[in-house]
Short mmCIF file of C-alpha atoms in Angstrom, two decimals:
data_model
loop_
_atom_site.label_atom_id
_atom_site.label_comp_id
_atom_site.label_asym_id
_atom_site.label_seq_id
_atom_site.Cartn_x
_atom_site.Cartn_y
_atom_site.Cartn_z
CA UNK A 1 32.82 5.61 13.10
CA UNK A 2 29.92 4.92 10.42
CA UNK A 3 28.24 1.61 9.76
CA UNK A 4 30.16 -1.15 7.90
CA UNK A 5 28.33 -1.39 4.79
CA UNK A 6 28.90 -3.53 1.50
CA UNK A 7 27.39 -4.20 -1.61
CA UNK A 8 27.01 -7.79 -2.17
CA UNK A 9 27.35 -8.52 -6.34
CA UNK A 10 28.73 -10.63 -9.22
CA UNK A 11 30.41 -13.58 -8.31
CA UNK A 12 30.05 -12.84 -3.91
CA UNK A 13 26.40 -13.13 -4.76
CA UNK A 14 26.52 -16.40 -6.09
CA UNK A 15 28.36 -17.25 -3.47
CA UNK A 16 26.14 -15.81 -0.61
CA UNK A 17 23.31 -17.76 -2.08
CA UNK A 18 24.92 -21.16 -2.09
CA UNK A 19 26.11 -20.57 1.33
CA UNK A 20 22.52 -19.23 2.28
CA UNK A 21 20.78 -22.90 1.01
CA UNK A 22 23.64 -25.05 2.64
CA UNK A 23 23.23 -23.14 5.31
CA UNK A 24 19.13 -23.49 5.72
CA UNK A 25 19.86 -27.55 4.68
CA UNK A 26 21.52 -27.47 7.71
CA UNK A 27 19.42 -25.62 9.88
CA UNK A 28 16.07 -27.42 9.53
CA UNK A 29 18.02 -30.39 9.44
CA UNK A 30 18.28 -30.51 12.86
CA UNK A 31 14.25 -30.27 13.25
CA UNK A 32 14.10 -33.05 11.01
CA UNK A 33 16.42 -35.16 13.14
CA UNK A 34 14.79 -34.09 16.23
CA UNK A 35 11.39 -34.96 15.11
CA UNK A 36 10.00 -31.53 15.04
CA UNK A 37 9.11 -31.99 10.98
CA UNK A 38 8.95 -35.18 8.73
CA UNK A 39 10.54 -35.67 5.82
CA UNK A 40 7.92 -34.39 3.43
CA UNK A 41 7.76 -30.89 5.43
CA UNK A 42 11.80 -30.93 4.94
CA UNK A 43 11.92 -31.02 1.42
CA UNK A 44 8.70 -28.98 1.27
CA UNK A 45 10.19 -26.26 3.77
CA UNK A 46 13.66 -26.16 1.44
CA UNK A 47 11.36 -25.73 -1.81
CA UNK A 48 9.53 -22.96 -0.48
CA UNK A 49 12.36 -21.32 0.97
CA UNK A 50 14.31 -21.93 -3.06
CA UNK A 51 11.34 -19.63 -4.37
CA UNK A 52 11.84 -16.92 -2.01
CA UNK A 53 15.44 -16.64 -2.71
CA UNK A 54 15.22 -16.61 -6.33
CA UNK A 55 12.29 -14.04 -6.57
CA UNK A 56 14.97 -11.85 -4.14
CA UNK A 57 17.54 -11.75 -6.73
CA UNK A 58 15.94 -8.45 -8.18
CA UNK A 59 17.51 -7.23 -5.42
CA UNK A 60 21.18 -5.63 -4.45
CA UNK A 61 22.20 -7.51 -1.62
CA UNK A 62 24.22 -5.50 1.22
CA UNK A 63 26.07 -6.34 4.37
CA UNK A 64 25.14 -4.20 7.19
CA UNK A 65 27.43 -4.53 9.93
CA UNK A 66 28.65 -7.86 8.84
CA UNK A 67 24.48 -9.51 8.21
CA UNK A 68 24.05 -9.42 4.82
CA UNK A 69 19.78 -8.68 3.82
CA UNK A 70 18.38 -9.76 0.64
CA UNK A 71 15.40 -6.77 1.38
CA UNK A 72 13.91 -4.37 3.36
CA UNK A 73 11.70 -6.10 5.75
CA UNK A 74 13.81 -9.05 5.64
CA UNK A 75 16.53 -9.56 8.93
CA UNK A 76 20.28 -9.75 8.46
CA UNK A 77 21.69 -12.82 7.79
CA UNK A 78 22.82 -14.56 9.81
CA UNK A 79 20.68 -13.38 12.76
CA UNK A 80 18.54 -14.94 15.14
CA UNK A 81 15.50 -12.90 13.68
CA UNK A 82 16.74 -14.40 10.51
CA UNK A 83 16.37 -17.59 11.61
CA UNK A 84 12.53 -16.39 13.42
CA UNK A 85 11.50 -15.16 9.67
CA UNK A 86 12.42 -18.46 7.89
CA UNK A 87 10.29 -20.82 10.09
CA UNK A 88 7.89 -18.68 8.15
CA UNK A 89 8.77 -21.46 5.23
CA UNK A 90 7.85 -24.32 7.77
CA UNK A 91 4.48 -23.75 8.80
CA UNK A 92 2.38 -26.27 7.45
CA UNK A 93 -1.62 -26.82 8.31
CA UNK A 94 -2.68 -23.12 9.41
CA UNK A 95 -1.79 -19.49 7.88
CA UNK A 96 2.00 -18.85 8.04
CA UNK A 97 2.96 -16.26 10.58
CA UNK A 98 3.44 -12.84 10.06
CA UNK A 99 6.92 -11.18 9.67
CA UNK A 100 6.78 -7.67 9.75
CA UNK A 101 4.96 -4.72 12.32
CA UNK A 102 4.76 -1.27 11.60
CA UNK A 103 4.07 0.31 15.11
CA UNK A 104 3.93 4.16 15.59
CA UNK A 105 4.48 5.29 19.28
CA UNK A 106 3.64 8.61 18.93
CA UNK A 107 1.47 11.08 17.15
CA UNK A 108 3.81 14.02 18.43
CA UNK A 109 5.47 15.67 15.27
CA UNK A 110 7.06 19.01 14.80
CA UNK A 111 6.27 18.61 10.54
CA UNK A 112 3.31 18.80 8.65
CA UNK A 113 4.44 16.99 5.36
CA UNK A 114 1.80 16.97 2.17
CA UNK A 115 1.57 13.19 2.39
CA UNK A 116 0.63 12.29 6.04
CA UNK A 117 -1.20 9.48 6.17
CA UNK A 118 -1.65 10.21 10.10
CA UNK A 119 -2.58 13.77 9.33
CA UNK A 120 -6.32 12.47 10.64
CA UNK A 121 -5.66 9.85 13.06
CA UNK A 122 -6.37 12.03 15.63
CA UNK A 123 -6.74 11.57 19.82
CA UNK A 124 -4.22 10.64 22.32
CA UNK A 125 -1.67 8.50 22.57
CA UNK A 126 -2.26 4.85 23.36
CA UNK A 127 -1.19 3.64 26.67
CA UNK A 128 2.10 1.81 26.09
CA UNK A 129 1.45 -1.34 27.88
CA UNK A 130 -1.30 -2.88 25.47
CA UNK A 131 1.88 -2.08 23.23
CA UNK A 132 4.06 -3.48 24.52
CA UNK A 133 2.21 -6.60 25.17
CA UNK A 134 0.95 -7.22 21.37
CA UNK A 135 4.69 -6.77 21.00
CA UNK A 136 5.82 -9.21 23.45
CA UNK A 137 2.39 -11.45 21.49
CA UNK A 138 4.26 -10.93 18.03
CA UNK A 139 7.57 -12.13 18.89
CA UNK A 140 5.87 -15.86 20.18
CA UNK A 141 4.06 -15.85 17.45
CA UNK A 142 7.14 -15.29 14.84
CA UNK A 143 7.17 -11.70 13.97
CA UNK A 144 10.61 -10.76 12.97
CA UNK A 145 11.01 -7.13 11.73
CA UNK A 146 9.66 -4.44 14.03
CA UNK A 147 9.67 -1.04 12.58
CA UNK A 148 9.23 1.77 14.66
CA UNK A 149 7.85 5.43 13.80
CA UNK A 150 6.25 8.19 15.29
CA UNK A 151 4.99 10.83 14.79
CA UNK A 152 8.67 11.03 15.36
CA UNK A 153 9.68 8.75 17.63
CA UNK A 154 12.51 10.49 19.38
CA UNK A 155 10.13 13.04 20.63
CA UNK A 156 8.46 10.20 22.77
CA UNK A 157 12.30 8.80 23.53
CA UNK A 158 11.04 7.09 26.84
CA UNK A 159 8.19 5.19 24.87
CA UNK A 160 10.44 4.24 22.47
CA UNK A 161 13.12 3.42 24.61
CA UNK A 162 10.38 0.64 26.51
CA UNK A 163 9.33 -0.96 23.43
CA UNK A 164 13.19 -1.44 22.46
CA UNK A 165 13.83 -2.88 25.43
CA UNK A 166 10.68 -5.18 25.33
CA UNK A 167 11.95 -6.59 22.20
CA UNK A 168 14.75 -9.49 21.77
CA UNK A 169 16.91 -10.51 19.54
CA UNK A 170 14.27 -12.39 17.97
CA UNK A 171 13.23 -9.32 16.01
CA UNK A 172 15.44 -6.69 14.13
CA UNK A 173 14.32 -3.35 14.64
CA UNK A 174 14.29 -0.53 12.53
CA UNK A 175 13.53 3.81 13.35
CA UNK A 176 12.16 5.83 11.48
CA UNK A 177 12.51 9.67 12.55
CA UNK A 178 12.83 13.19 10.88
CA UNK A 179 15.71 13.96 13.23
CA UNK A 180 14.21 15.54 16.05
CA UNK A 181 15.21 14.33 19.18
CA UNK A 182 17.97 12.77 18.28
CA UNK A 183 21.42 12.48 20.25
CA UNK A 184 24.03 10.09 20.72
CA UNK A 185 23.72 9.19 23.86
CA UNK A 186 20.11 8.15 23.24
CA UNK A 187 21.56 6.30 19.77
CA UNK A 188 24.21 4.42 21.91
CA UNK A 189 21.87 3.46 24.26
CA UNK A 190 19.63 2.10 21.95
CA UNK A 191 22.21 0.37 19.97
CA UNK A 192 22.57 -1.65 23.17
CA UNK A 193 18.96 -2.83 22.99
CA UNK A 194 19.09 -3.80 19.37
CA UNK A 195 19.03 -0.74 17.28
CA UNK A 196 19.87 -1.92 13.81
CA UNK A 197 19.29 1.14 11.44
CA UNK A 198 17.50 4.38 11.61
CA UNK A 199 15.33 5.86 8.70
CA UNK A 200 14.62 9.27 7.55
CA UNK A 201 12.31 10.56 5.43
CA UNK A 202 13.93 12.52 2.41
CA UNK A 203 11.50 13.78 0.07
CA UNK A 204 13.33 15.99 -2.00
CA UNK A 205 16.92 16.44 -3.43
CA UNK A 206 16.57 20.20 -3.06
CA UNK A 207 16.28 21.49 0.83
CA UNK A 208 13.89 24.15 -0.34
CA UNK A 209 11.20 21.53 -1.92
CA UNK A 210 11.54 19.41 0.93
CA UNK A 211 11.29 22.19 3.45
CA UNK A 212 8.33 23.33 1.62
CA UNK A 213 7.05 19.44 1.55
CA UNK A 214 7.07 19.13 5.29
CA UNK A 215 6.03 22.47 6.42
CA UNK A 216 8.71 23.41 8.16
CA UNK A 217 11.98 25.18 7.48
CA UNK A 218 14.33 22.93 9.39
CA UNK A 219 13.04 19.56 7.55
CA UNK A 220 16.42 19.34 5.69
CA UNK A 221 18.73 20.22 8.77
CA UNK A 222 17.04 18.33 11.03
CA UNK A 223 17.71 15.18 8.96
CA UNK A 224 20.78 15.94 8.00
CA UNK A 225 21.78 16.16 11.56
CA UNK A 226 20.22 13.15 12.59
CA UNK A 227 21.92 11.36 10.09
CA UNK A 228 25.44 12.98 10.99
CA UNK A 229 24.70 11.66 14.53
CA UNK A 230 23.75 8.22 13.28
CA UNK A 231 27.62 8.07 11.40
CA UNK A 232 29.26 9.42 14.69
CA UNK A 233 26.97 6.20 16.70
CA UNK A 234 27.28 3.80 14.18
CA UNK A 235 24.48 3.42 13.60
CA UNK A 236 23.11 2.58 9.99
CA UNK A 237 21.24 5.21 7.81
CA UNK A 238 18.32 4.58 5.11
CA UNK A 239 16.17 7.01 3.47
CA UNK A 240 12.46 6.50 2.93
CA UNK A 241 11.35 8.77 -0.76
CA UNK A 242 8.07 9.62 -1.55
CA UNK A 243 7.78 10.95 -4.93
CA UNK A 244 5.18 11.57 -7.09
CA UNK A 245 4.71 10.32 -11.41
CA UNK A 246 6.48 13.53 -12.51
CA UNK A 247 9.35 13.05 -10.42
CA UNK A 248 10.47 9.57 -11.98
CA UNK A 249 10.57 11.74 -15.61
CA UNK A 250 11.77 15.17 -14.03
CA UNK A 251 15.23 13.82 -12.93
CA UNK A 252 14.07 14.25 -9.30
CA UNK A 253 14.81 10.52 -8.45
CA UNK A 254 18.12 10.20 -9.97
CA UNK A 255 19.27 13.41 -8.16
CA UNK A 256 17.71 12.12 -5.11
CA UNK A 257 20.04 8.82 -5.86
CA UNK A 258 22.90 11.07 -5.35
CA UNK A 259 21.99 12.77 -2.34
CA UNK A 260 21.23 9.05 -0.97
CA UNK A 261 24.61 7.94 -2.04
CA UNK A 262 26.29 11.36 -0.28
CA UNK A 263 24.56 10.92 2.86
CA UNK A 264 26.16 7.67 2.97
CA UNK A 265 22.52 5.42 3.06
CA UNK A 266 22.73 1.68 3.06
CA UNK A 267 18.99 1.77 1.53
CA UNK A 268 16.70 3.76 -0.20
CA UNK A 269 12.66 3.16 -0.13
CA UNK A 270 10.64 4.62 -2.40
CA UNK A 271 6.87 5.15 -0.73
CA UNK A 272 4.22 4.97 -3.72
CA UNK A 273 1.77 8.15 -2.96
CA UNK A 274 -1.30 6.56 -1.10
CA UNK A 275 -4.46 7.70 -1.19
CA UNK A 276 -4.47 7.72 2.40
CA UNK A 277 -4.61 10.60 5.33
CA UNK A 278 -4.05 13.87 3.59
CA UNK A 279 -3.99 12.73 0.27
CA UNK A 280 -7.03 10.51 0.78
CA UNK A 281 -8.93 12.68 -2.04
CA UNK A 282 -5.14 13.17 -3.73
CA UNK A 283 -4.49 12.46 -7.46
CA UNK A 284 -1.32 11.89 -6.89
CA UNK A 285 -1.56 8.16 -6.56
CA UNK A 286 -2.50 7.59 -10.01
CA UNK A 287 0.47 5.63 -11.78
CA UNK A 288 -0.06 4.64 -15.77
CA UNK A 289 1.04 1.12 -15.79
CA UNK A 290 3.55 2.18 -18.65
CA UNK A 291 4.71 4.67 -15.82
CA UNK A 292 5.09 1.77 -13.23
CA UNK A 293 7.23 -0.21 -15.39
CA UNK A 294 9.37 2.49 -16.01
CA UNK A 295 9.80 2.54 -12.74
CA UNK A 296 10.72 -0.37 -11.91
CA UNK A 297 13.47 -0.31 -15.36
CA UNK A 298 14.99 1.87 -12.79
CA UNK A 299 14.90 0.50 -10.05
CA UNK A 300 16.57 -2.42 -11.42
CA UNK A 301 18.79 -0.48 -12.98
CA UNK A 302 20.20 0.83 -9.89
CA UNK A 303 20.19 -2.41 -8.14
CA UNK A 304 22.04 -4.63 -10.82
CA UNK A 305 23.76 -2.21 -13.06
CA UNK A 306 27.87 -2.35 -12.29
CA UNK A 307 27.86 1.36 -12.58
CA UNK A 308 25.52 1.71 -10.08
CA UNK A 309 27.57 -0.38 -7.25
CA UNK A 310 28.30 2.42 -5.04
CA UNK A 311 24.40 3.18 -4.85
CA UNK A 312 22.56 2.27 -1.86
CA UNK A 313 19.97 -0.36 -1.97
CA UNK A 314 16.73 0.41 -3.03
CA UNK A 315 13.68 -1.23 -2.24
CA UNK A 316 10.26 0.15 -4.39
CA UNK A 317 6.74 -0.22 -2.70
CA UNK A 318 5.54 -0.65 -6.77
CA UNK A 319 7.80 -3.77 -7.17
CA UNK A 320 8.05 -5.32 -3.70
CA UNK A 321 4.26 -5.03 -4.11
CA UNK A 322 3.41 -6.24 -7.49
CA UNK A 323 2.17 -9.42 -8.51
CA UNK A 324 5.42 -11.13 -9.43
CA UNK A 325 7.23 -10.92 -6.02
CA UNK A 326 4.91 -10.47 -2.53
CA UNK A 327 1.65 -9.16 -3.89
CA UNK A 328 -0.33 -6.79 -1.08
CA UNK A 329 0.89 -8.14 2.04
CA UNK A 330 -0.86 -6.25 4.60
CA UNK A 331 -3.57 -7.68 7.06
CA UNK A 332 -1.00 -9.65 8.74
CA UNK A 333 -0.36 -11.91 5.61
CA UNK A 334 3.17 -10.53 6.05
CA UNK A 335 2.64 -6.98 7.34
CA UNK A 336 0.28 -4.54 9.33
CA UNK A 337 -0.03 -1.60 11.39
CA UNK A 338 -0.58 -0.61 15.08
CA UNK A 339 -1.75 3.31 15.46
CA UNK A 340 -0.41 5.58 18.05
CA UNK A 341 -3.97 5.10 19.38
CA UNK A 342 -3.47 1.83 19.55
CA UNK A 343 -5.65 1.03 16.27
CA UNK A 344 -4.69 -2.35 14.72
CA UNK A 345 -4.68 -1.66 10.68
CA UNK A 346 -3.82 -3.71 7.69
CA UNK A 347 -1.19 -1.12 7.11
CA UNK A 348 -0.39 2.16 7.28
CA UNK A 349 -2.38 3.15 4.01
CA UNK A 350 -5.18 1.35 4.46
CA UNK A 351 -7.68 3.14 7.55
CA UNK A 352 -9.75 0.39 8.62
CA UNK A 353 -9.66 -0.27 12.32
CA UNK A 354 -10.07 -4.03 13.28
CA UNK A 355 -9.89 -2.95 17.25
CA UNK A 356 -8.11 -0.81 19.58
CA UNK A 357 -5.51 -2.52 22.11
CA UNK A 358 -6.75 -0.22 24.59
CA UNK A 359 -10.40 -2.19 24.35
CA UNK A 360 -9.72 -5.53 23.39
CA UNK A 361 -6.75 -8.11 23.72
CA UNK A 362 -4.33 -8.07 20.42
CA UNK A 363 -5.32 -11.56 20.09
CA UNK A 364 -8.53 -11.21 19.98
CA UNK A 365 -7.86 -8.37 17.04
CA UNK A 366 -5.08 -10.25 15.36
CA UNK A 367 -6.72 -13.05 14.95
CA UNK A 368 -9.87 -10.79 13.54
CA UNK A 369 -8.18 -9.18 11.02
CA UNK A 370 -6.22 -12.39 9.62
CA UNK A 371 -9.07 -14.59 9.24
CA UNK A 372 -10.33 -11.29 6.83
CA UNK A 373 -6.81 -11.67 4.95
CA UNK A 374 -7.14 -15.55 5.14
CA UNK A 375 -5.58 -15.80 1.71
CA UNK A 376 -3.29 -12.79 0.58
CA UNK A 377 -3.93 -11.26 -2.85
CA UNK A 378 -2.23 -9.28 -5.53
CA UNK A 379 -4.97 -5.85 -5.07
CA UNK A 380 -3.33 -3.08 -3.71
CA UNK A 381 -6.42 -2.34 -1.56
CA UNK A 382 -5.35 0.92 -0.07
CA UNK A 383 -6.18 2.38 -3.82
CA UNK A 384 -9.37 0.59 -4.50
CA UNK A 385 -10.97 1.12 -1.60
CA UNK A 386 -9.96 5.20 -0.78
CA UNK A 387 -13.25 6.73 -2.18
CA UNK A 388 -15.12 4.48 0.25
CA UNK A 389 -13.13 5.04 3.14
CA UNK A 390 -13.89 8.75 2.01
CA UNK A 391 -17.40 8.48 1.06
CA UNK A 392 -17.96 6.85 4.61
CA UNK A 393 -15.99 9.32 6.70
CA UNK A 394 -18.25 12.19 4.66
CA UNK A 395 -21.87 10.04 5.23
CA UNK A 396 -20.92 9.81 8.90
CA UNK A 397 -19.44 13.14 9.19
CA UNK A 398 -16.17 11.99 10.51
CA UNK A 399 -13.30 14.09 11.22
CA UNK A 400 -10.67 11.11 12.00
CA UNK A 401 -9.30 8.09 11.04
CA UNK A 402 -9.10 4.91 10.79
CA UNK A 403 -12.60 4.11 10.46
CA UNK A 404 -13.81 2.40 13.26
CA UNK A 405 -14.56 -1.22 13.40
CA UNK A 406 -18.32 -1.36 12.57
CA UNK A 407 -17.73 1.24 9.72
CA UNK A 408 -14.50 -0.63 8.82
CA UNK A 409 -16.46 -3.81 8.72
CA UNK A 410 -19.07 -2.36 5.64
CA UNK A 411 -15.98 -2.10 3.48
CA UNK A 412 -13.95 -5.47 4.32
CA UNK A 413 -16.65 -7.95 4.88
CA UNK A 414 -17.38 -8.14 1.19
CA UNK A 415 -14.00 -7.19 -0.56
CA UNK A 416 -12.44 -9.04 -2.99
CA UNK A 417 -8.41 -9.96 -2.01
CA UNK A 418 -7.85 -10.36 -5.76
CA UNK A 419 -5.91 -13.18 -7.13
CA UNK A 420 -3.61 -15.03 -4.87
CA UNK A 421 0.30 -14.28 -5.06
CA UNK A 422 1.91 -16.80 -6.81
CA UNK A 423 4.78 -17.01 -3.73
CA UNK A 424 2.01 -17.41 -1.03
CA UNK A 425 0.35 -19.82 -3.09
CA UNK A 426 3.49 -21.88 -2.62
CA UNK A 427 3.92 -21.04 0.85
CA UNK A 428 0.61 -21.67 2.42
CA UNK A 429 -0.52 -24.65 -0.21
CA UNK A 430 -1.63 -26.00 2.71
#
């Protein structure tokens, strides 16, 4: 009983995108009968929205389930959420709202993998209600992907369970989980409150290496059950990568291709090593840009190459994020992070604290941290601004992150964003 899934290329492409703008004409139409935007915002709104779709042509479009996504973070189509992220395109005057949450439930783990950018966020668990309230916050204000992680989130099942159920159709949701905890009655049941696809980390083509990568000697069964379970649910399967510059050249990431394609994945992500958590003093985020464009040769490759059709998906951190298509993104220009402590971050690499939701109200935060990310740029900040996360953490002898918000504040208040992304520029040329 596995997920539906097809790859959406050649000539259906063509036709998916014509059917996609007819389809938009039509939808903000309406608001431009009913008043709710003149004519200038129309054609404005249609433009914008024109830009987006041809920088998503990169990549391999796939039906899930019978919604077809142009990317990652981006709802099925057609979908209300879908609808929620394009009004995105029609925000004229202020900011444009934010799309995308990261939100970990959970610092509870049974793996200790070499790259964990959690491996110092330590102290309890938030509460769940602030939680579930900047949740509840998001959604009004036009958040439209929620991706939820732990920790591994199964392990906290009833936490999870809430936050699904909080959530409406507004928002897609995605899991992410190492397998633990996993079983299909809990699947079915959250299939029911909007489930779209689970995630698992898969580090390694070799179950030794990635064994050895997560500490523990169950890492590969544990996924490889979970996503066994997902098949017999129905529930879609993607696999998040995190591999390091010798592993593009080694033949890791083609062999890791395969496994993707075995395991049946509608998606592969490949994580960039951050200098974040336990790799915070790591070398292993330094990419030559000859390196990077290799990379994404690849990637593109695999997403547009006829022999490659029976491929999952992929969707790179190093192209999503470069100049060309969204730029950095986090801060709440399109994307950020809530802790299991209830920390609000720009994202998930970058360990600043703007507030906790167990001190302050998310709005109060939110609004905070976007008025710092007022215009979004094209500097991956999580890399330029490591050594002083770490040179604070060792002047205040700190054994935990994110930093708080006063020590946060030395490193953001003066920071330069970089150039603007050419897409926001378009979007917000407010």
């Amino acid at each position: 009983m596995s997920a539906s899934i097809r790859q959406i290329r050649g000539v259906a492409k063509l036709v998916f995108n014509l059917r996609l703008c007819i389809d938009r004409f039509f939808f903000f139409g309406r608001d431009l009968l009913q008043g709710r935007m003149d004519l200038r915002q129309f054609v404005a709104t249609l433009r914008r929205l024109l830009g987006f779709l041809v920088r998503m042509q990169h990549n391999k479009f796939t039906e899930i389930e019978g919604r077809i996504r142009l990317g990652l973070y981006i709802p099925g189509y057609p979908s209300r959420a879908f609808d929620q992220a394009s009004r995105k395109f029609a925000t004229f005057g202020v900011k444009s709202p934010n799309t995308t949450v990261l939100i970990s439930l959970t610092s509870a783990c049974a793996f200790r993998c070499e790259h964990c950018y959690q491996h110092l966020d330590k102290g309890a668990d938030s509460a769940l209600d602030p939680i579930l309230q900047a949740a509840r916050e998001l959604q009004d204000l036009g958040t439209a992907f929620v991706n939820i992680e732990g920790g591994d989130t199964f392990l906290a099942y009833e936490r999870l369970r809430r936050l699904c159920a909080t959530l409406d159709d507004r928002s897609e949701i995605w899991v992410n989980s190492a397998g633990k905890g996993i079983t299909l009655e809990r699947l079915a049941e959250l299939k029911t409150l909007g489930l779209t696809a689970v995630m698992f980390s898969m580090h390694s083509h070799e179950p030794e290496r990635m064994n050895s990568f997560m500490g523990r000697s169950d890492a590969w069964s544990s996924m490889s059950t979970g996503i066994d379970l997902c098949h017999q649910a129905g529930v879609p399967v993607a696999l998040n990568c995190c591999l390091t510059v010798d592993q593009f050249s080694d033949g890791t990431f083609e062999a890791v291709m395969e496994r993707a394609k075995s395991f049946g994945a509608c998606l592969v992500q490949l994580i960039k090593p951050k200098p974040a958590g336990n790799w915070l003093h790591s070398h292993h985020s330094a990419f030559p840009p000859e390196v990077l464009s290799g990379i994404a040769e690849k990637v593109a490759t695999y997403n547009s190459h006829p022999g490659y059709r029976n491929f999952p998906s992929i969707s790179a951190q190093i192209v999503e994020e470069s100049p060309q298509v969204f730029g950095c993104t986090a801060g709440g220009t399109d994307r950020f992070y809530i802790n299991a402590k209830g920390d609000v971050q720009p994202c998930e690499f970058l360990n600043l604290s703007f507030g906790n939701l167990n001190e302050e109200s998310f709005g109060a935060i939110f609004e905070r941290m976007r008025k710092t990310f007022d215009r979004p740029g094209q500097t991956w900040l999580c890399e330029k601004h490591a050594s002083d996360v770490a040179s604070i953490m060792q002047e205040r002898n700190l054994d935990r992150l994110p930093l708080p918000l006063d020590q946060s504040r030395r490193i953001h208040e003066n920071w330069n964003l970089g150039p603007e992304t050419p897409l926001y520029r378009e979007i917000e040329d407010r």
